[in-house]
Structures are given as structure tokens and as C-alpha cells.
Amino acid sequence: MAKFSFKEMIKGIKKRKGDEAEESISLGTFPASVHKLWASRHRGWSQNSIADSSKLGNKIAICLTVVDNLPHEGLWQKWLNSSKLDPKGRSGSMYIHAKFPDKVKAQQPWAGERTLAHSYVPEWNDVKVVRAMLSLIREALKDKETAFIYLGTESCVPITSFTTVADRLYSEGAVSWLNEWPENPPTGSGLKRASKFEASSQFAVVDPQMIPTSAVWKALPGWITLTRHHAEAIVNLEEKVGGELWPAFSQVFAPEELYFPTALCLAGVSALPNSRKPKPEIRVQSLVFAEYPKSGPNTANPIALDDCFDVNRLATMRSSGFLFVRKFKKTISEELQRLFLSDNTENQSMTQIRENSTRRSRPRSPKHDR
């Protein structure tokens, strides 16, 4: 257990530039520094200020991790271009990390212009995915107007207009959106408890020498929406503790599902209220719809919705508060794209799609893959 000297405890809190308070204890060397930081959180020393919602920038950054192309480039391009019509002057930007960036740049000029030059070349279920996501966050934060960062994959798409997405995010202020929970949540918290698979293949294999076990949280899906000051807290954490944290998740199944909520927890941001923050800065809800199979060999991987999507499902997603969906692997029809870009669920496109749906033969079972 991390220990504090009497001098550290007396010294307490010092004022930072901007009159923001921050703990001034010495964390020592890595990785003991991580445990000492976590111990300080337990003692209530965390003084991370809540961002002023009135000072949020006017941009939403879409950060996508892809392999060698952006399948829904046209839809994303239209969605971002539609921000020019936003009545409040908000806008969007896109950043892409590709496993093979040269292929994206050669085949898709629009997406290529937004693709990072460097690649960590991540494989499926690889901790390098975390490194790719961190690089996207850092790039998005270079723009001082970035207020929110949405992290997704090549199979993610928006299911409502840019203005509706912006209205939803800005109406809640400087909060992040992730459906998260610890392995053993406090009684009465309302948070989900980890399954046997999650406990053995995720929580139990985070390196305890580097990350305190009680600080480990999970988000599902792992593709989340962060407010700027939370994104900054995540990328600044490694400098704070003096070392990289991602190696601790090398043996974790779907490491991105645990890395980011755990980093937020270590940074003093939690879905649980406390005396300093009676209203948590995290909304325990994903803005990304993803459906998982109830049986079979790949129950931890989301279903591809291409062959089982209909207008009723879209209406349910929207009414449930989802703004994005994962996953679509095939080309999305122009009719459906127009519907995704519109807020009117009863327009002509919806009617036509509904008629087409009824003419189709019985739909095939949902597909899923690795």
C-alpha cells in the first residue's frame, strides 16, 4: 500500500495557475507512482475541477480506428458537411488511424487527408488498438475548439443528424458518455457486475504490479464519447505517473474496453458520486448501439447489422438515446443514408424503406465475426 509522509499530508493542496487546486504530493517512481496516485484518490485528495460548460469549444471530433479503408466515407463526409447548417455554428472534424495508412491515402483522398501518417499496425484484439486510440485523442486535442471526442471503428456510423448529436452532447455539458462498471460495484450503485468471462479474461489479467486492482473499470462497448477535459486527463496521466500504462493491458481481451475507463478512474473521474462531486461527470450510458449474440463462439463481439436492420430498429435506437451504431460492414444504401442524416423518421425515405422491407423475403439471421 502506498504511504504518505507527514510532510506530504500537512502540505496538502497547493494553488495552481488559474486558481485550480491540484494535489501536490510526490508520487515517486513508476509504477509505484500509479498506486500512490490511486491511494491519494481514496483519501479524498482528488481536486480535479469540473470543466466550465459555458467555455466548451464548438467542435465534435470523430476519431476512427480502421484497417485499410473507411467503408462509409460518403456518409461521414455528408454528415460532417451538414454541420455547416448547424444553427448554433458548431462543427465537426475527423481523425483516422489506419493499420495501413498508405492504402487509405491512395484509395480514398478525403479520408486519406484525415489519416494519421504513423500507424501502430494493430491486430484484432491487440493492445496496439489502445495506442492507436490514444494517438487519435492527442491529435484531436491539438485543435483548441475540440469539445467532445467520439471514438469509433470503420464499421461505426451516425444514425441521426449532426445537429441532433451536437444538441445532445452540449445540452448535458462537460460530461463523458460510457457504459462502465467495476468488477464488484458497491451495493446499491445500480452498476452492472462483471460476468465470469469478464472477470477471468479482462479484470483478472490487468497487470496488478502496474494498475491497482480496485481501480480497474470496464466500458461496453469500448467505443466511447469523451469530453475534452476527460480526454486531456487520460493522455496526461502517463506524464503524471512517469510511465506508459498500456502495457498493463497486453493480456486483456478487448483491452480498449478497460483501458479508458480505468485511466479515467485513476485520473479521479468516476461514475460514482462523492462529497466533492455529488453529480458524476460520467453518464453511464453508451451513445453507440451495439448488439451482442446471446450464444455461439463469439458472444463478446458485436453483431453485423447489415442483413437484419429495419426502420423499427432504427426508431428504437433513436428513442433509446443512441446517436451512433456499430456495426455496418457493407455499403449503406443512399436511402438509408438520407434517413440517417435526417431527424424526421416519417419522411419519404422512411416510407420507402419500410415498403422495401416488407417486400423482402424473410431476413437472414444476424451475422457476427471477429
XYZ file of C-alpha atoms in Angstrom, residues 55-342:
288
model
C -16.419 27.534 -22.173
C -16.675 24.417 -24.316
C -15.298 24.704 -27.837
C -17.541 24.337 -30.857
C -16.176 21.130 -32.421
C -17.012 17.444 -32.186
C -14.060 15.269 -33.200
C -14.806 11.903 -34.806
C -11.834 9.587 -34.206
C -11.951 6.282 -36.088
C -9.635 3.272 -35.996
C -9.650 1.417 -39.340
C -7.654 -1.193 -41.231
C -7.088 -0.024 -44.805
C -10.219 1.908 -45.796
C -13.201 3.841 -44.478
C -16.188 1.868 -45.829
C -18.726 4.586 -45.039
C -16.636 7.525 -46.204
C -19.516 9.073 -48.153
C -21.902 9.031 -45.208
C -19.343 10.542 -42.831
C -18.451 13.203 -45.378
C -22.093 14.207 -45.791
C -22.645 14.168 -42.032
C -19.685 16.425 -41.336
C -20.564 18.749 -44.224
C -24.081 19.103 -42.825
C -22.595 20.845 -39.792
C -22.404 23.967 -41.973
C -26.165 24.190 -41.491
C -25.998 23.906 -37.711
C -27.939 26.896 -36.303
C -25.513 27.306 -33.400
C -22.353 27.308 -35.500
C -20.959 24.027 -34.199
C -18.820 21.898 -36.485
C -17.188 18.511 -36.771
C -13.770 17.128 -37.619
C -12.427 13.668 -38.364
C -9.216 11.881 -37.456
C -8.346 8.376 -38.662
C -5.754 5.879 -37.510
C -5.273 3.182 -40.138
C -3.380 -0.059 -39.858
C -2.235 0.643 -43.422
C -2.415 4.430 -43.874
C -0.812 4.420 -47.333
C -3.701 2.345 -48.694
C -6.269 4.762 -47.315
C -4.414 7.767 -48.733
C -4.107 6.104 -52.146
C -7.696 4.894 -52.445
C -9.748 7.495 -50.564
C -8.407 11.063 -50.859
C -10.979 12.585 -48.464
C -10.349 10.001 -45.748
C -6.649 9.977 -46.565
C -6.323 13.680 -45.778
C -7.640 12.921 -42.298
C -5.493 9.826 -41.688
C -2.511 9.955 -39.345
C 0.812 9.295 -41.039
C 2.044 6.976 -38.269
C 0.480 3.596 -37.577
C 0.884 1.225 -34.647
C -0.251 -1.576 -37.010
C -2.729 -3.097 -34.547
C -4.101 -6.599 -34.938
C -7.552 -7.694 -33.845
C -7.867 -7.791 -30.036
C -4.493 -6.082 -29.698
C -3.370 -3.570 -27.077
C -1.983 -1.569 -30.006
C -5.601 -0.560 -30.611
C -5.345 1.392 -27.353
C -2.189 3.094 -28.601
C -3.952 3.967 -31.852
C -6.885 5.488 -29.951
C -4.552 7.485 -27.718
C -2.802 8.892 -30.789
C -6.176 9.977 -32.198
C -7.117 11.692 -28.946
C -3.827 13.574 -28.856
C -4.295 14.711 -32.442
C -7.874 15.873 -31.828
C -6.812 17.825 -28.739
C -4.393 19.891 -30.817
C -7.453 21.787 -32.016
C -8.397 24.096 -29.146
C -12.011 24.103 -30.335
C -12.437 20.349 -29.818
C -15.062 19.930 -27.105
C -16.046 16.260 -27.494
C -14.246 13.235 -28.894
C -16.142 10.245 -30.274
C -14.050 7.087 -30.608
C -15.240 4.518 -33.131
C -14.223 1.999 -35.781
C -14.618 1.738 -39.535
C -17.949 -0.069 -39.047
C -19.494 2.741 -36.954
C -21.918 5.251 -38.465
C -24.128 8.099 -37.205
C -27.853 7.403 -37.125
C -29.099 10.945 -36.731
C -28.190 14.429 -37.910
C -25.118 16.363 -36.846
C -27.255 18.980 -35.111
C -29.113 16.353 -33.084
C -25.800 14.825 -31.958
C -24.453 18.258 -31.039
C -27.627 19.240 -29.190
C -27.464 16.060 -27.124
C -23.817 16.467 -26.167
C -23.880 20.176 -25.418
C -27.161 20.010 -23.526
C -25.522 17.786 -20.893
C -22.409 19.953 -20.647
C -18.873 18.760 -19.976
C -19.599 15.086 -19.318
C -18.419 11.868 -20.945
C -20.596 9.001 -22.112
C -19.583 5.418 -21.408
C -21.475 2.425 -20.083
C -18.964 1.457 -17.409
C -18.653 -0.643 -14.269
C -16.009 -2.142 -11.925
C -15.691 -5.862 -11.287
C -17.521 -5.611 -7.956
C -19.626 -2.423 -7.831
C -20.825 -1.021 -4.498
C -24.181 -2.296 -3.280
C -26.956 -0.001 -4.389
C -24.876 1.730 -7.068
C -27.011 0.343 -9.874
C -23.867 -0.578 -11.815
C -23.519 -3.888 -13.606
C -21.417 -6.663 -12.041
C -18.756 -8.387 -14.141
C -19.595 -11.728 -15.729
C -17.376 -14.780 -15.267
C -15.833 -14.188 -18.681
C -15.149 -10.537 -17.912
C -13.707 -11.391 -14.515
C -11.307 -14.015 -15.889
C -10.413 -12.653 -19.334
C -10.412 -8.946 -18.567
C -10.305 -7.781 -14.953
C -8.049 -10.588 -13.685
C -5.365 -10.164 -16.335
C -4.665 -6.449 -15.933
C -1.129 -6.301 -14.519
C -1.601 -5.631 -10.764
C 2.016 -4.524 -10.404
C 1.178 -1.549 -12.558
C -2.554 -0.934 -12.048
C -4.288 -1.267 -8.650
C -6.991 -3.916 -8.948
C -9.639 -1.707 -7.356
C -9.044 0.979 -9.996
C -9.949 -1.265 -12.942
C -13.224 -0.485 -14.719
C -14.770 -1.659 -17.973
C -16.894 0.086 -20.619
C -19.087 -1.755 -23.119
C -18.939 -1.047 -25.924
C -15.374 0.205 -25.693
C -16.090 2.907 -28.253
C -16.921 5.905 -26.124
C -17.517 9.661 -26.151
C -15.233 11.864 -24.055
C -15.477 15.485 -23.094
C -12.285 17.439 -23.652
C -11.085 17.704 -20.073
C -11.505 13.962 -19.564
C -9.572 13.252 -22.764
C -6.824 15.554 -21.527
C -6.787 13.769 -18.166
C -6.304 10.430 -19.926
C -3.407 11.488 -22.150
C -1.739 13.470 -19.346
C -1.890 10.557 -16.924
C 1.270 8.885 -18.222
C 3.302 12.043 -17.691
C 1.812 12.387 -14.231
C 2.860 8.911 -13.105
C 6.057 8.804 -15.159
C 5.352 5.802 -17.365
C 3.154 4.245 -20.029
C 0.095 2.378 -18.773
C -0.976 0.477 -21.878
C 1.441 -2.492 -21.342
C -0.599 -3.429 -18.254
C -3.471 -4.358 -20.596
C -1.476 -6.519 -23.022
C -3.157 -9.768 -21.920
C -6.681 -8.334 -21.706
C -9.410 -9.405 -24.110
C -10.605 -6.232 -25.889
C -8.140 -4.032 -23.972
C -9.749 -0.773 -25.115
C -12.841 -1.694 -23.096
C -10.812 -1.472 -19.879
C -8.018 0.979 -20.589
C -10.027 4.171 -20.934
C -12.468 3.803 -18.010
C -9.554 2.674 -15.828
C -7.466 5.683 -16.877
C -10.395 7.955 -16.056
C -10.732 6.305 -12.659
C -7.035 6.842 -11.924
C -7.425 10.451 -13.029
C -10.127 10.959 -10.412
C -13.150 10.699 -12.711
C -15.803 8.165 -11.754
C -19.413 7.289 -12.440
C -19.904 7.158 -8.677
C -20.836 10.359 -6.811
C -18.750 11.598 -3.891
C -18.708 14.516 -1.483
C -16.791 16.710 -3.898
C -18.781 15.723 -6.971
C -22.339 14.817 -5.995
C -23.228 14.813 -9.704
C -20.813 12.482 -11.534
C -19.095 13.718 -14.670
C -19.836 10.446 -16.452
C -23.172 9.411 -17.908
C -23.348 5.641 -17.532
C -24.801 5.208 -20.990
C -23.245 4.470 -24.331
C -24.192 6.661 -27.275
C -23.229 3.777 -29.577
C -25.719 0.985 -30.198
C -24.100 -2.450 -30.409
C -25.839 -5.807 -30.176
C -24.091 -8.936 -28.970
C -25.047 -12.559 -29.724
C -26.560 -14.473 -26.828
C -24.876 -17.747 -27.783
C -22.156 -19.155 -30.009
C -18.367 -18.858 -30.088
C -18.205 -15.062 -30.373
C -20.605 -13.681 -27.794
C -18.163 -10.894 -26.935
C -18.194 -9.495 -30.483
C -20.981 -7.282 -31.827
C -23.371 -8.463 -34.490
C -23.131 -7.046 -38.004
C -26.482 -5.386 -38.648
C -26.361 -5.225 -42.460
C -28.840 -8.061 -43.062
C -31.101 -7.566 -40.063
C -31.615 -3.802 -39.949
C -35.026 -2.269 -40.367
C -36.772 1.016 -39.668
C -38.349 -0.233 -36.480
C -34.909 -0.996 -35.092
C -33.721 2.474 -36.083
C -36.676 4.089 -34.332
C -35.948 2.058 -31.203
C -32.279 3.051 -31.260
C -33.106 6.718 -31.543
C -35.783 6.650 -28.864
C -33.309 4.906 -26.552
C -30.854 7.768 -26.910
C -28.312 6.225 -29.278
C -26.568 8.555 -31.734
C -24.250 6.074 -33.478
C -24.374 2.381 -34.326
C -21.872 -0.446 -34.714
C -21.597 -2.301 -36.881
C -22.309 -1.937 -40.597
C -19.800 -3.777 -42.770
C -21.452 -3.425 -46.186
C -22.223 -0.346 -48.251
C -25.220 1.524 -46.862
C -27.899 2.409 -49.409
C -28.469 6.027 -50.396
C -31.997 5.787 -48.991
C -30.758 4.702 -45.607
C -28.009 7.312 -45.628
C -30.579 10.047 -46.231
C -32.577 8.701 -43.333
C -29.550 8.679 -41.023
C -28.841 12.302 -41.937
C -32.408 13.354 -41.217
